[in-house]
Amino acid sequence: MIPVAEAQARLLALASPLHSQIVPLDQAAGRYLTTDIVAGRSQPAADLSAMDGYAIRFADLPGPVTIIGESAAGRPYSGTIAAKQAVRIFTGAHLPDGADTILVQEDASVEGDRLLLVGEGPGTVGRHIRRAGGDFRQGDKLLAHGRLLTPGAVAAAAMGGFGQLAVGGVPKIKIIASGDELMPPGEPCDVAHIPSSNNVMLAAMLKSLPCAAHDAGIVADDLTKLTAAFADSADYDIVVTSGGASVGDHDLVQAALVAAGAEIDFWRVAMRPGKPMMAGRIGQTLVLGLPGNPSSAFVTAFLFLLPIVRHLAGSTSPLSTTQIGRISTAMPCGGIRAEYLRARVEGNEIMPFSKQDSGMVKPLTEANALLIREANAPPLNAGDEAQYLAL
C-alpha cells in the first residue's frame, strides 16, 4: 500500500493538461484559464460619480451655485466647472473637469438653475467619487493562469478588455460499473441484485467540472467482456470503473485491464475506505479503478477522480484544500491506514457520523465534509482541532 499523498502525486504525474482552446467570453465560465489575464484598460477609465447628485467644487459649499449642465453615463459634460458652478450628475457618469466632490441630491435644494446645500453635505472634499483606476489599472494582473473562471472572473475579464479567453480542454470520461449483482437504476431487483448507484453518483460528482462524462453502463463479471470494454476506450481521456478492484475470485478489473494492454502504476492505497483503488494507463488513456461500495467509490472519486479531471482541464491547484475545525466528540487512536470519515460541519464544529460502513449510501446524503484521520493518529478529545475536506 502507498500513502494517499503519494498516490495522488503519482496519478497527476501520469498525464499532462489537455491543449488549451480559445473560447468566447460567454462560454468561458466553469473552465480553467491557461494564461495570465493582464488588464488592457483601467477601470474606471476616468473619475466617476458614485451617486446621483451634483458635481461641485467643495470650496463653493454651501452655495448658492449655478447649474450649468448635465453629465450622464455615456454622455459626459464636455466643459469645465468654474467657481460657483455645478453640473447635474448621475451614478456612473464622468466627473467634469474642475469638480472635486459630489453633492448627493438628498442634500440639495434646487430652484431653476440655482443649487443650495440644505442637508449634512459631503463633509470632506472628494466624497462620492470613484477614482480612475480604483478597481484596477491597465497592466495589472487580473486573473492567474490555472484558476477557475467564476462569473465574477468572467466579468473582470470583460471589464479588462477581453472578449475571448484561452482555457483548458474538456476531458472525456467513460464510466463503467462492474458486477453481476448490479441492475440499472429503476429496474426491479430481487434479493440477489442491487441497483447500480455508482455510475449516476460519479456522473453527478463530475457535473461541476469542465468535462464530458459518458455512462457506459454495467459490465458483467466476465474477463472477456471487461477486457473489451477497456480496450474500446481510445477516444477517452479517462476511464473510471467501480467494483471488481479487489482480490476476490470475481474481482476481474485488474486482470481485464492488463489483458487490454494497461500498465498499472499503483494498486491499493493506505486509506479507509478505498484501499483497492488502482490507477494506470491504456495507451494515452488514464484508467482509475475505484472500489464498488458506494462510500468507498465516493471518497476515492473525491480524492482521485476529481483532481485528475481538474488537472487535465488546466487547473494548477487540482487537489482539495484541507480545513481546520474542532471535533464534536472524542476519537480513539487511528489505525494503520488514513481514514476519511463522512461528517457534518456546522460553523467550526466537525461531527463525524456514527455509521461509517462503506456500503452505506444514506450518510452521503447528509455529509458535507470528510474528517481526516491520518494513519496512527493520536486520540482526540471533544473540542480538539482536526482536519477535514469540505465536500
Tab-separated table of N, CA and C in Angstrom, residues 2-146:
chain	number	residue	atom	x	y	z
A	2	ILE	N	0.390	2.281	-0.682
A	2	ILE	CA	1.111	3.553	-0.687
A	2	ILE	C	0.235	4.622	-0.040
A	3	PRO	N	0.844	5.663	0.552
A	3	PRO	CA	0.060	6.720	1.191
A	3	PRO	C	-0.780	7.484	0.180
A	4	VAL	N	-1.838	8.136	0.669
A	4	VAL	CA	-2.749	8.884	-0.197
A	4	VAL	C	-2.011	9.977	-0.966
A	5	ALA	N	-1.182	10.744	-0.274
A	5	ALA	CA	-0.483	11.853	-0.936
A	5	ALA	C	0.414	11.345	-2.061
A	6	GLU	N	1.091	10.226	-1.845
A	6	GLU	CA	1.935	9.661	-2.905
A	6	GLU	C	1.089	9.184	-4.071
A	7	ALA	N	-0.034	8.545	-3.776
A	7	ALA	CA	-0.912	8.069	-4.843
A	7	ALA	C	-1.451	9.232	-5.666
A	8	GLN	N	-1.840	10.317	-5.013
A	8	GLN	CA	-2.332	11.487	-5.744
A	8	GLN	C	-1.238	12.078	-6.633
A	9	ALA	N	-0.034	12.186	-6.103
A	9	ALA	CA	1.071	12.742	-6.883
A	9	ALA	C	1.395	11.860	-8.087
A	10	ARG	N	1.390	10.551	-7.896
A	10	ARG	CA	1.681	9.645	-8.999
A	10	ARG	C	0.585	9.690	-10.063
A	11	LEU	N	-0.658	9.829	-9.615
A	11	LEU	CA	-1.751	9.927	-10.578
A	11	LEU	C	-1.635	11.189	-11.425
A	12	LEU	N	-1.384	12.323	-10.781
A	12	LEU	CA	-1.271	13.580	-11.521
A	12	LEU	C	-0.086	13.561	-12.483
A	13	ALA	N	0.949	12.800	-12.132
A	13	ALA	CA	2.131	12.728	-12.997
A	13	ALA	C	1.910	11.845	-14.229
A	14	LEU	N	0.814	11.096	-14.255
A	14	LEU	CA	0.568	10.185	-15.371
A	14	LEU	C	0.121	10.901	-16.641
A	15	ALA	N	-0.336	12.163	-16.512
A	15	ALA	CA	-0.849	12.851	-17.699
A	15	ALA	C	-0.626	14.347	-17.578
A	16	SER	N	-0.459	14.983	-18.734
A	16	SER	CA	-0.320	16.437	-18.799
A	16	SER	C	-1.677	17.064	-19.099
A	17	PRO	N	-1.849	18.338	-18.772
A	17	PRO	CA	-3.099	19.021	-19.119
A	17	PRO	C	-3.367	18.970	-20.616
A	18	LEU	N	-4.630	18.946	-20.976
A	18	LEU	CA	-5.024	18.939	-22.377
A	18	LEU	C	-4.669	20.269	-23.042
A	19	HIS	N	-4.614	20.272	-24.360
A	19	HIS	CA	-4.310	21.500	-25.093
A	19	HIS	C	-5.372	22.553	-24.820
A	20	SER	N	-4.951	23.804	-24.749
A	20	SER	CA	-5.883	24.890	-24.470
A	20	SER	C	-6.715	25.220	-25.697
A	21	GLN	N	-7.817	25.919	-25.462
A	21	GLN	CA	-8.729	26.335	-26.511
A	21	GLN	C	-9.056	27.815	-26.321
A	22	ILE	N	-9.303	28.519	-27.412
A	22	ILE	CA	-9.768	29.902	-27.338
A	22	ILE	C	-11.287	29.882	-27.459
A	23	VAL	N	-11.976	30.435	-26.446
A	23	VAL	CA	-13.441	30.433	-26.467
A	23	VAL	C	-13.962	31.843	-26.220
A	24	PRO	N	-15.158	32.155	-26.747
A	24	PRO	CA	-15.774	33.443	-26.436
A	24	PRO	C	-16.024	33.556	-24.941
A	25	LEU	N	-16.064	34.788	-24.465
A	25	LEU	CA	-16.205	35.025	-23.030
A	25	LEU	C	-17.466	34.384	-22.467
A	26	ASP	N	-18.546	34.360	-23.241
A	26	ASP	CA	-19.794	33.801	-22.728
A	26	ASP	C	-19.766	32.278	-22.634
A	27	GLN	N	-18.686	31.656	-23.101
A	27	GLN	CA	-18.539	30.210	-22.967
A	27	GLN	C	-17.395	29.825	-22.028
A	28	ALA	N	-16.813	30.802	-21.363
A	28	ALA	CA	-15.603	30.555	-20.571
A	28	ALA	C	-15.887	30.179	-19.120
A	29	ALA	N	-17.052	30.514	-18.591
A	29	ALA	CA	-17.342	30.232	-17.184
A	29	ALA	C	-17.271	28.733	-16.915
A	30	GLY	N	-16.672	28.377	-15.779
A	30	GLY	CA	-16.519	26.978	-15.414
A	30	GLY	C	-15.307	26.299	-16.007
A	31	ARG	N	-14.540	27.000	-16.844
A	31	ARG	CA	-13.306	26.454	-17.417
A	31	ARG	C	-12.116	27.007	-16.639
A	32	TYR	N	-10.924	26.460	-16.920
A	32	TYR	CA	-9.705	26.911	-16.257
A	32	TYR	C	-8.860	27.736	-17.226
A	33	LEU	N	-8.364	28.866	-16.753
A	33	LEU	CA	-7.509	29.725	-17.570
A	33	LEU	C	-6.179	29.041	-17.855
A	34	THR	N	-5.660	29.231	-19.058
A	34	THR	CA	-4.343	28.687	-19.375
A	34	THR	C	-3.303	29.780	-19.581
A	35	THR	N	-3.682	31.041	-19.367
A	35	THR	CA	-2.728	32.159	-19.390
A	35	THR	C	-3.116	33.139	-18.296
A	36	ASP	N	-2.154	33.962	-17.876
A	36	ASP	CA	-2.494	35.085	-17.006
A	36	ASP	C	-3.301	36.112	-17.806
A	37	ILE	N	-4.228	36.772	-17.144
A	37	ILE	CA	-5.010	37.829	-17.774
A	37	ILE	C	-4.538	39.164	-17.221
A	38	VAL	N	-3.958	39.989	-18.097
A	38	VAL	CA	-3.457	41.315	-17.736
A	38	VAL	C	-4.405	42.363	-18.305
A	39	ALA	N	-4.812	43.289	-17.464
A	39	ALA	CA	-5.806	44.283	-17.869
A	39	ALA	C	-5.313	45.113	-19.046
A	40	GLY	N	-6.163	45.208	-20.059
A	40	GLY	CA	-5.846	46.032	-21.217
A	40	GLY	C	-6.347	47.453	-21.092
A	41	ARG	N	-7.033	47.751	-19.995
A	41	ARG	CA	-7.561	49.092	-19.742
A	41	ARG	C	-7.693	49.272	-18.243
A	42	SER	N	-7.816	50.520	-17.809
A	42	SER	CA	-8.044	50.814	-16.396
A	42	SER	C	-9.540	50.884	-16.131
A	43	GLN	N	-9.918	50.537	-14.907
A	43	GLN	CA	-11.327	50.597	-14.515
A	43	GLN	C	-11.439	51.231	-13.128
A	44	PRO	N	-12.190	52.340	-12.999
A	44	PRO	CA	-12.759	53.119	-14.093
A	44	PRO	C	-11.661	53.787	-14.925
A	45	ALA	N	-12.011	54.117	-16.161
A	45	ALA	CA	-11.042	54.783	-17.027
A	45	ALA	C	-10.906	56.255	-16.700
A	46	ALA	N	-11.866	56.810	-15.953
A	46	ALA	CA	-11.846	58.216	-15.539
A	46	ALA	C	-12.531	58.305	-14.193
A	47	ASP	N	-12.422	59.470	-13.526
A	47	ASP	CA	-13.141	59.681	-12.276
A	47	ASP	C	-14.642	59.682	-12.556
A	48	LEU	N	-15.410	58.920	-11.766
A	48	LEU	CA	-16.851	58.790	-11.960
A	48	LEU	C	-17.600	59.141	-10.686
A	49	SER	N	-18.849	59.489	-10.848
A	49	SER	CA	-19.704	59.739	-9.693
A	49	SER	C	-20.224	58.413	-9.150
A	50	ALA	N	-20.225	58.281	-7.836
A	50	ALA	CA	-20.772	57.096	-7.186
A	50	ALA	C	-22.217	57.286	-6.763
A	51	MET	N	-22.755	58.488	-6.972
A	51	MET	CA	-24.117	58.791	-6.527
A	51	MET	C	-24.803	59.702	-7.534
A	52	ASP	N	-26.126	59.712	-7.474
A	52	ASP	CA	-26.872	60.740	-8.193
A	52	ASP	C	-26.795	62.041	-7.398
A	53	GLY	N	-26.547	63.152	-8.072
A	53	GLY	CA	-26.458	64.435	-7.369
A	53	GLY	C	-25.899	65.522	-8.256
A	54	TYR	N	-24.894	66.231	-7.720
A	54	TYR	CA	-24.337	67.392	-8.424
A	54	TYR	C	-22.829	67.400	-8.256
A	55	ALA	N	-22.122	67.583	-9.362
A	55	ALA	CA	-20.668	67.727	-9.334
A	55	ALA	C	-20.354	69.182	-9.027
A	56	ILE	N	-19.567	69.404	-7.963
A	56	ILE	CA	-19.309	70.756	-7.478
A	56	ILE	C	-17.839	70.905	-7.122
A	57	ARG	N	-17.483	72.121	-6.757
A	57	ARG	CA	-16.204	72.395	-6.080
A	57	ARG	C	-16.511	72.507	-4.594
A	58	PHE	N	-15.827	71.710	-3.791
A	58	PHE	CA	-16.129	71.665	-2.355
A	58	PHE	C	-16.033	73.054	-1.728
A	59	ALA	N	-15.110	73.855	-2.210
A	59	ALA	CA	-14.914	75.191	-1.630
A	59	ALA	C	-16.121	76.097	-1.836
A	60	ASP	N	-17.019	75.753	-2.774
A	60	ASP	CA	-18.182	76.592	-3.052
A	60	ASP	C	-19.364	76.311	-2.131
A	61	LEU	N	-19.291	75.274	-1.328
A	61	LEU	CA	-20.390	74.968	-0.420
A	61	LEU	C	-20.436	75.994	0.724
A	62	PRO	N	-21.611	76.354	1.239
A	62	PRO	CA	-22.921	75.739	0.964
A	62	PRO	C	-23.644	76.301	-0.243
A	63	GLY	N	-23.013	77.129	-1.039
A	63	GLY	CA	-23.661	77.717	-2.201
A	63	GLY	C	-24.227	79.091	-1.847
A	64	PRO	N	-25.081	79.636	-2.651
A	64	PRO	CA	-25.634	79.015	-3.849
A	64	PRO	C	-24.630	78.974	-4.993
A	65	VAL	N	-24.866	77.977	-5.914
A	65	VAL	CA	-24.090	77.870	-7.136
A	65	VAL	C	-25.063	77.697	-8.301
A	66	THR	N	-24.533	77.868	-9.505
A	66	THR	CA	-25.375	77.801	-10.701
A	66	THR	C	-25.143	76.482	-11.438
A	67	ILE	N	-26.253	75.815	-11.756
A	67	ILE	CA	-26.178	74.564	-12.520
A	67	ILE	C	-26.022	74.912	-13.990
A	68	ILE	N	-24.929	74.414	-14.596
A	68	ILE	CA	-24.621	74.815	-15.968
A	68	ILE	C	-24.726	73.671	-16.985
A	69	GLY	N	-25.075	72.461	-16.532
A	69	GLY	CA	-25.164	71.359	-17.484
A	69	GLY	C	-25.438	70.045	-16.792
A	70	GLU	N	-25.237	68.961	-17.524
A	70	GLU	CA	-25.571	67.619	-17.032
A	70	GLU	C	-24.523	66.622	-17.520
A	71	SER	N	-24.201	65.620	-16.652
A	71	SER	CA	-23.294	64.527	-17.012
A	71	SER	C	-23.981	63.211	-16.686
A	72	ALA	N	-24.177	62.363	-17.694
A	72	ALA	CA	-24.796	61.054	-17.504
A	72	ALA	C	-23.852	59.978	-18.030
A	73	ALA	N	-24.060	58.757	-17.584
A	73	ALA	CA	-23.218	57.646	-18.042
A	73	ALA	C	-23.293	57.532	-19.552
A	74	GLY	N	-22.146	57.578	-20.201
A	74	GLY	CA	-22.088	57.517	-21.650
A	74	GLY	C	-22.260	58.863	-22.325
A	75	ARG	N	-22.641	59.893	-21.578
A	75	ARG	CA	-22.823	61.245	-22.131
A	75	ARG	C	-22.198	62.263	-21.174
A	76	PRO	N	-20.862	62.336	-21.121
A	76	PRO	CA	-20.198	63.225	-20.172
A	76	PRO	C	-20.379	64.698	-20.535
A	77	TYR	N	-20.290	65.555	-19.509
A	77	TYR	CA	-20.297	67.014	-19.730
A	77	TYR	C	-18.927	67.398	-20.280
A	78	SER	N	-18.907	68.161	-21.350
A	78	SER	CA	-17.648	68.423	-22.048
A	78	SER	C	-16.920	69.669	-21.574
A	79	GLY	N	-17.584	70.472	-20.788
A	79	GLY	CA	-16.957	71.722	-20.351
A	79	GLY	C	-16.224	71.580	-19.036
A	80	THR	N	-15.877	72.744	-18.463
A	80	THR	CA	-15.159	72.798	-17.189
A	80	THR	C	-15.980	73.599	-16.185
A	81	ILE	N	-16.025	73.088	-14.947
A	81	ILE	CA	-16.739	73.795	-13.886
A	81	ILE	C	-15.829	74.867	-13.298
A	82	ALA	N	-16.338	76.094	-13.245
A	82	ALA	CA	-15.618	77.208	-12.634
A	82	ALA	C	-16.208	77.487	-11.259
A	83	ALA	N	-15.669	78.485	-10.578
A	83	ALA	CA	-16.169	78.861	-9.247
A	83	ALA	C	-17.659	79.162	-9.309
A	84	LYS	N	-18.397	78.681	-8.259
A	84	LYS	CA	-19.834	78.912	-8.109
A	84	LYS	C	-20.657	78.253	-9.211
A	85	GLN	N	-20.125	77.173	-9.766
A	85	GLN	CA	-20.865	76.443	-10.782
A	85	GLN	C	-20.983	74.958	-10.376
A	86	ALA	N	-21.996	74.291	-10.931
A	86	ALA	CA	-22.216	72.870	-10.678
A	86	ALA	C	-22.801	72.226	-11.923
A	87	VAL	N	-22.705	70.888	-11.975
A	87	VAL	CA	-23.274	70.115	-13.073
A	87	VAL	C	-24.113	68.990	-12.477
A	88	ARG	N	-25.335	68.851	-12.956
A	88	ARG	CA	-26.171	67.709	-12.566
A	88	ARG	C	-25.475	66.438	-13.028
A	89	ILE	N	-25.368	65.429	-12.135
A	89	ILE	CA	-24.608	64.219	-12.462
A	89	ILE	C	-25.335	62.995	-11.958
A	90	PHE	N	-25.138	61.875	-12.640
A	90	PHE	CA	-25.804	60.627	-12.292
A	90	PHE	C	-24.758	59.540	-12.018
A	91	THR	N	-25.174	58.521	-11.288
A	91	THR	CA	-24.264	57.438	-10.916
A	91	THR	C	-23.592	56.843	-12.150
A	92	GLY	N	-22.264	56.742	-12.102
A	92	GLY	CA	-21.500	56.177	-13.204
A	92	GLY	C	-21.080	57.172	-14.247
A	93	ALA	N	-21.500	58.437	-14.101
A	93	ALA	CA	-21.142	59.462	-15.090
A	93	ALA	C	-19.765	60.041	-14.792
A	94	HIS	N	-19.100	60.561	-15.843
A	94	HIS	CA	-17.786	61.158	-15.698
A	94	HIS	C	-17.862	62.430	-14.863
A	95	LEU	N	-16.866	62.602	-13.993
A	95	LEU	CA	-16.748	63.824	-13.205
A	95	LEU	C	-16.216	64.938	-14.112
A	96	PRO	N	-16.934	66.042	-14.227
A	96	PRO	CA	-16.452	67.126	-15.104
A	96	PRO	C	-15.146	67.729	-14.601
A	97	ASP	N	-14.360	68.264	-15.522
A	97	ASP	CA	-13.146	68.977	-15.140
A	97	ASP	C	-13.526	70.137	-14.227
A	98	GLY	N	-12.707	70.348	-13.206
A	98	GLY	CA	-12.933	71.439	-12.269
A	98	GLY	C	-13.690	71.028	-11.031
A	99	ALA	N	-14.497	69.959	-11.111
A	99	ALA	CA	-15.250	69.480	-9.938
A	99	ALA	C	-14.356	68.579	-9.094
A	100	ASP	N	-14.606	68.572	-7.781
A	100	ASP	CA	-13.804	67.718	-6.904
A	100	ASP	C	-14.647	66.955	-5.881
A	101	THR	N	-15.973	67.092	-5.932
A	101	THR	CA	-16.848	66.484	-4.931
A	101	THR	C	-18.233	66.285	-5.549
A	102	ILE	N	-18.960	65.273	-5.013
A	102	ILE	CA	-20.351	65.075	-5.406
A	102	ILE	C	-21.245	65.449	-4.224
A	103	LEU	N	-22.177	66.346	-4.474
A	103	LEU	CA	-23.223	66.673	-3.508
A	103	LEU	C	-24.430	65.807	-3.859
A	104	VAL	N	-24.807	64.892	-2.967
A	104	VAL	CA	-25.904	63.981	-3.279
A	104	VAL	C	-27.205	64.763	-3.332
A	105	GLN	N	-28.134	64.269	-4.159
A	105	GLN	CA	-29.335	65.056	-4.419
A	105	GLN	C	-30.208	65.206	-3.187
A	106	GLU	N	-30.115	64.269	-2.215
A	106	GLU	CA	-30.912	64.400	-0.998
A	106	GLU	C	-30.484	65.591	-0.137
A	107	ASP	N	-29.261	66.072	-0.342
A	107	ASP	CA	-28.744	67.211	0.447
A	107	ASP	C	-28.820	68.522	-0.330
A	108	ALA	N	-29.527	68.523	-1.447
A	108	ALA	CA	-29.543	69.703	-2.306
A	108	ALA	C	-30.945	70.271	-2.458
A	109	SER	N	-31.001	71.593	-2.543
A	109	SER	CA	-32.236	72.306	-2.876
A	109	SER	C	-32.003	73.010	-4.209
A	110	VAL	N	-32.927	72.798	-5.155
A	110	VAL	CA	-32.771	73.371	-6.489
A	110	VAL	C	-34.004	74.191	-6.842
A	111	GLU	N	-33.753	75.411	-7.259
A	111	GLU	CA	-34.802	76.264	-7.809
A	111	GLU	C	-34.286	76.815	-9.133
A	112	GLY	N	-34.886	76.344	-10.220
A	112	GLY	CA	-34.377	76.718	-11.534
A	112	GLY	C	-32.975	76.198	-11.714
A	113	ASP	N	-32.007	77.092	-11.961
A	113	ASP	CA	-30.610	76.673	-12.087
A	113	ASP	C	-29.803	77.009	-10.839
A	114	ARG	N	-30.512	77.296	-9.754
A	114	ARG	CA	-29.852	77.699	-8.500
A	114	ARG	C	-29.817	76.497	-7.549
A	115	LEU	N	-28.589	76.149	-7.072
A	115	LEU	CA	-28.367	74.989	-6.203
A	115	LEU	C	-27.846	75.455	-4.861
A	116	LEU	N	-28.402	74.869	-3.768
A	116	LEU	CA	-28.014	75.255	-2.407
A	116	LEU	C	-27.954	74.007	-1.535
A	117	LEU	N	-26.932	73.933	-0.679
A	117	LEU	CA	-26.821	72.836	0.290
A	117	LEU	C	-27.863	73.020	1.386
A	118	VAL	N	-28.656	71.940	1.649
A	118	VAL	CA	-29.648	72.006	2.721
A	118	VAL	C	-29.500	70.858	3.717
A	119	GLY	N	-28.755	69.837	3.375
A	119	GLY	CA	-28.555	68.707	4.275
A	119	GLY	C	-27.185	68.749	4.930
A	120	GLU	N	-26.721	67.560	5.363
A	120	GLU	CA	-25.410	67.477	6.018
A	120	GLU	C	-24.279	67.753	5.046
A	121	GLY	N	-24.478	67.418	3.792
A	121	GLY	CA	-23.436	67.663	2.801
A	121	GLY	C	-22.379	66.583	2.787
A	122	PRO	N	-21.430	66.694	1.866
A	122	PRO	CA	-20.403	65.656	1.693
A	122	PRO	C	-19.403	65.574	2.828
A	123	GLY	N	-19.249	66.637	3.617
A	123	GLY	CA	-18.340	66.580	4.766
A	123	GLY	C	-16.892	66.841	4.430
A	124	THR	N	-16.370	66.172	3.408
A	124	THR	CA	-14.966	66.352	3.027
A	124	THR	C	-14.865	66.414	1.505
A	125	VAL	N	-13.805	67.021	1.051
A	125	VAL	CA	-13.567	67.093	-0.389
A	125	VAL	C	-13.332	65.685	-0.943
A	126	GLY	N	-13.841	65.429	-2.156
A	126	GLY	CA	-13.621	64.140	-2.817
A	126	GLY	C	-14.662	63.086	-2.528
A	127	ARG	N	-15.727	63.426	-1.752
A	127	ARG	CA	-16.729	62.415	-1.404
A	127	ARG	C	-17.515	61.955	-2.625
A	128	HIS	N	-17.875	60.660	-2.596
A	128	HIS	CA	-18.766	60.035	-3.581
A	128	HIS	C	-18.175	60.026	-4.995
A	129	ILE	N	-16.843	59.920	-5.077
A	129	ILE	CA	-16.181	59.840	-6.384
A	129	ILE	C	-15.445	58.503	-6.489
A	130	ARG	N	-15.696	57.803	-7.586
A	130	ARG	CA	-14.928	56.590	-7.895
A	130	ARG	C	-13.730	57.008	-8.736
A	131	ARG	N	-12.550	56.892	-8.164
A	131	ARG	CA	-11.360	57.398	-8.825
A	131	ARG	C	-10.925	56.493	-9.983
A	132	ALA	N	-10.341	57.109	-10.983
A	132	ALA	CA	-9.819	56.364	-12.126
A	132	ALA	C	-8.813	55.319	-11.646
A	133	GLY	N	-8.966	54.080	-12.127
A	133	GLY	CA	-8.062	53.004	-11.729
A	133	GLY	C	-8.309	52.479	-10.335
A	134	GLY	N	-9.415	52.896	-9.702
A	134	GLY	CA	-9.683	52.448	-8.337
A	134	GLY	C	-9.975	50.964	-8.240
A	135	ASP	N	-10.492	50.378	-9.294
A	135	ASP	CA	-10.740	48.931	-9.330
A	135	ASP	C	-9.462	48.216	-9.773
A	136	PHE	N	-8.946	48.574	-10.929
A	136	PHE	CA	-7.659	48.071	-11.401
A	136	PHE	C	-7.140	49.008	-12.484
A	137	ARG	N	-5.842	48.891	-12.743
A	137	ARG	CA	-5.198	49.746	-13.749
A	137	ARG	C	-4.693	48.913	-14.913
A	138	GLN	N	-4.584	49.535	-16.061
A	138	GLN	CA	-4.031	48.870	-17.231
A	138	GLN	C	-2.663	48.289	-16.883
A	139	GLY	N	-2.455	47.018	-17.219
A	139	GLY	CA	-1.195	46.339	-16.903
A	139	GLY	C	-1.249	45.518	-15.634
A	140	ASP	N	-2.293	45.711	-14.793
A	140	ASP	CA	-2.444	44.882	-13.599
A	140	ASP	C	-2.811	43.450	-13.992
A	141	LYS	N	-2.322	42.451	-13.231
A	141	LYS	CA	-2.740	41.073	-13.455
A	141	LYS	C	-4.096	40.870	-12.800
A	142	LEU	N	-5.105	40.617	-13.619
A	142	LEU	CA	-6.459	40.438	-13.114
A	142	LEU	C	-6.712	39.005	-12.654
A	143	LEU	N	-6.266	38.045	-13.444
A	143	LEU	CA	-6.572	36.641	-13.198
A	143	LEU	C	-5.333	35.799	-13.477
A	144	ALA	N	-5.115	34.813	-12.618
A	144	ALA	CA	-3.911	33.991	-12.734
A	144	ALA	C	-4.176	32.727	-13.543
A	145	HIS	N	-3.168	32.315	-14.279
A	145	HIS	CA	-3.186	31.057	-15.020
A	145	HIS	C	-3.583	29.912	-14.099
A	146	GLY	N	-4.507	29.080	-14.564
A	146	GLY	CA	-4.893	27.889	-13.817
A	146	GLY	C	-6.080	28.055	-12.910
